[in-house]
Amino acid sequence: MRGLTIVVAGPDPDRLRAALTMACAAAALGGRARVYLHEAAVGLLRQNATAPAGLPDLTELRAIAADSGVELIACQTGLALAGLSADGQKVAAGGLIDLLATLQSDRLVTL
């Protein structure tokens, strides 16, 4: 199965929820799954938006994704702008150049 790389382009928690859910589904089907938080989307790492009844919140969903093998990548510039570090966040720091250079045959989706 081809991999799936999803770019979350803005600070909308619903888009991050959708990205993590799609990535978990791709990982469950045996594909590589990556979610890249671009610039302002990195700020979602410090937020824990409430979830609709019965659904996991973003922190829980990130943990589920990590346990499923989804790679979460935070834009290095976004980390600096948000005053955050990748340490302790279960996230790798990275940039768009590396993301695109390692895309291989992944499908690329932007939310």
mmCIF file of C-alpha atoms in Angstrom:
data_model
loop_
_atom_site.group_PDB
_atom_site.id
_atom_site.type_symbol
_atom_site.label_atom_id
_atom_site.label_comp_id
_atom_site.label_asym_id
_atom_site.label_seq_id
_atom_site.Cartn_x
_atom_site.Cartn_y
_atom_site.Cartn_z
ATOM 1 C CA MET A 1 0.000 0.000 0.000
ATOM 2 C CA ARG A 2 1.218 3.487 -0.808
ATOM 3 C CA GLY A 3 1.956 5.680 2.164
ATOM 4 C CA LEU A 4 0.025 8.755 3.189
ATOM 5 C CA THR A 5 1.583 12.090 4.140
ATOM 6 C CA ILE A 6 -0.799 14.764 5.415
ATOM 7 C CA VAL A 7 0.122 18.436 5.837
ATOM 8 C CA VAL A 8 -1.960 20.350 8.392
ATOM 9 C CA ALA A 9 -1.605 23.925 7.142
ATOM 10 C CA GLY A 10 -3.323 25.924 9.879
ATOM 11 C CA PRO A 11 -4.295 25.946 13.548
ATOM 12 C CA ASP A 12 -7.733 24.337 13.161
ATOM 13 C CA PRO A 13 -8.170 21.477 15.677
ATOM 14 C CA ASP A 14 -10.818 19.828 13.486
ATOM 15 C CA ARG A 15 -8.314 19.553 10.633
ATOM 16 C CA LEU A 16 -5.742 17.988 12.955
ATOM 17 C CA ARG A 17 -8.386 15.540 14.185
ATOM 18 C CA ALA A 18 -9.199 14.608 10.574
ATOM 19 C CA ALA A 19 -5.504 14.239 9.701
ATOM 20 C CA LEU A 20 -4.769 11.997 12.683
ATOM 21 C CA THR A 21 -7.852 9.881 12.012
ATOM 22 C CA MET A 22 -6.955 9.399 8.323
ATOM 23 C CA ALA A 23 -3.347 8.620 9.240
ATOM 24 C CA CYS A 24 -4.469 5.997 11.774
ATOM 25 C CA ALA A 25 -6.655 4.378 9.114
ATOM 26 C CA ALA A 26 -3.744 4.302 6.638
ATOM 27 C CA ALA A 27 -1.446 2.793 9.265
ATOM 28 C CA ALA A 28 -4.073 0.161 10.117
ATOM 29 C CA LEU A 29 -4.069 -0.849 6.449
ATOM 30 C CA GLY A 30 -0.301 -1.333 6.554
ATOM 31 C CA GLY A 31 0.850 1.890 4.904
ATOM 32 C CA ARG A 32 3.335 4.453 6.114
ATOM 33 C CA ALA A 33 1.483 7.385 7.667
ATOM 34 C CA ARG A 34 2.902 10.823 8.468
ATOM 35 C CA VAL A 35 1.265 14.029 9.685
ATOM 36 C CA TYR A 36 3.221 17.269 9.246
ATOM 37 C CA LEU A 37 2.171 20.311 11.282
ATOM 38 C CA HIS A 38 3.087 23.394 9.257
ATOM 39 C CA GLU A 39 3.933 26.689 10.993
ATOM 40 C CA ALA A 40 0.832 27.870 12.950
ATOM 41 C CA ALA A 41 -0.525 24.304 13.149
ATOM 42 C CA VAL A 42 2.325 23.503 15.558
ATOM 43 C CA GLY A 43 0.484 25.539 18.205
ATOM 44 C CA LEU A 44 -2.090 22.729 18.314
ATOM 45 C CA LEU A 45 0.484 20.693 20.253
ATOM 46 C CA ARG A 46 -0.138 22.858 23.306
ATOM 47 C CA GLN A 47 -3.912 22.889 22.976
ATOM 48 C CA ASN A 48 -6.265 20.104 23.901
ATOM 49 C CA ALA A 49 -9.490 20.973 22.143
ATOM 50 C CA THR A 50 -12.557 19.278 23.481
ATOM 51 C CA ALA A 51 -13.905 16.413 21.437
ATOM 52 C CA PRO A 52 -17.463 15.526 20.546
ATOM 53 C CA ALA A 53 -19.033 13.142 23.071
ATOM 54 C CA GLY A 54 -17.518 9.688 22.891
ATOM 55 C CA LEU A 55 -14.465 10.683 20.848
ATOM 56 C CA PRO A 56 -10.899 11.044 22.158
ATOM 57 C CA ASP A 57 -9.540 14.560 22.656
ATOM 58 C CA LEU A 58 -6.512 15.658 20.612
ATOM 59 C CA THR A 59 -3.988 14.531 23.230
ATOM 60 C CA GLU A 60 -5.557 11.078 23.368
ATOM 61 C CA LEU A 61 -5.825 10.934 19.574
ATOM 62 C CA ARG A 62 -2.143 11.847 19.209
ATOM 63 C CA ALA A 63 -1.258 8.994 21.588
ATOM 64 C CA ILE A 64 -3.445 6.570 19.623
ATOM 65 C CA ALA A 65 -1.771 7.696 16.391
ATOM 66 C CA ALA A 66 1.717 7.257 17.865
ATOM 67 C CA ASP A 67 0.801 3.773 19.110
ATOM 68 C CA SER A 68 -0.495 2.980 15.607
ATOM 69 C CA GLY A 69 2.839 3.915 14.032
ATOM 70 C CA VAL A 70 1.854 7.336 12.693
ATOM 71 C CA GLU A 71 4.820 9.712 12.508
ATOM 72 C CA LEU A 72 3.973 13.224 13.706
ATOM 73 C CA ILE A 73 6.344 15.904 12.402
ATOM 74 C CA ALA A 74 6.357 19.527 13.585
ATOM 75 C CA CYS A 75 7.712 22.343 11.435
ATOM 76 C CA GLN A 76 10.959 23.625 12.950
ATOM 77 C CA THR A 77 9.966 27.228 12.275
ATOM 78 C CA GLY A 78 6.541 26.616 13.803
ATOM 79 C CA LEU A 79 8.144 25.158 16.932
ATOM 80 C CA ALA A 80 10.294 28.283 17.296
ATOM 81 C CA LEU A 81 7.346 30.637 16.699
ATOM 82 C CA ALA A 82 5.216 28.780 19.259
ATOM 83 C CA GLY A 83 8.047 28.632 21.790
ATOM 84 C CA LEU A 84 7.804 24.837 21.862
ATOM 85 C CA SER A 85 10.306 22.017 21.714
ATOM 86 C CA ALA A 86 9.832 18.626 20.087
ATOM 87 C CA ASP A 87 11.193 17.014 23.266
ATOM 88 C CA GLY A 88 8.521 15.240 25.259
ATOM 89 C CA GLN A 89 5.849 15.903 22.627
ATOM 90 C CA LYS A 90 6.048 12.511 20.810
ATOM 91 C CA VAL A 91 6.801 14.543 17.704
ATOM 92 C CA ALA A 92 9.821 14.876 15.430
ATOM 93 C CA ALA A 93 11.084 18.277 14.322
ATOM 94 C CA GLY A 94 11.384 18.634 10.566
ATOM 95 C CA GLY A 95 10.983 20.859 7.565
ATOM 96 C CA LEU A 96 9.202 20.882 4.243
ATOM 97 C CA ILE A 97 12.342 20.137 2.241
ATOM 98 C CA ASP A 98 12.989 16.909 4.131
ATOM 99 C CA LEU A 99 9.289 16.021 4.058
ATOM 100 C CA LEU A 100 9.152 16.344 0.273
ATOM 101 C CA ALA A 101 12.552 14.700 -0.231
ATOM 102 C CA THR A 102 11.328 11.608 1.630
ATOM 103 C CA LEU A 103 7.845 11.550 0.087
ATOM 104 C CA GLN A 104 8.677 8.583 -2.163
ATOM 105 C CA SER A 105 5.381 7.246 -3.554
ATOM 106 C CA ASP A 106 3.238 8.565 -0.680
ATOM 107 C CA ARG A 107 -0.019 10.269 -1.434
ATOM 108 C CA LEU A 108 0.197 13.902 -0.290
ATOM 109 C CA VAL A 109 -2.872 15.532 1.269
ATOM 110 C CA THR A 110 -3.112 19.075 2.611
ATOM 111 C CA LEU A 111 -5.768 20.043 5.151
#
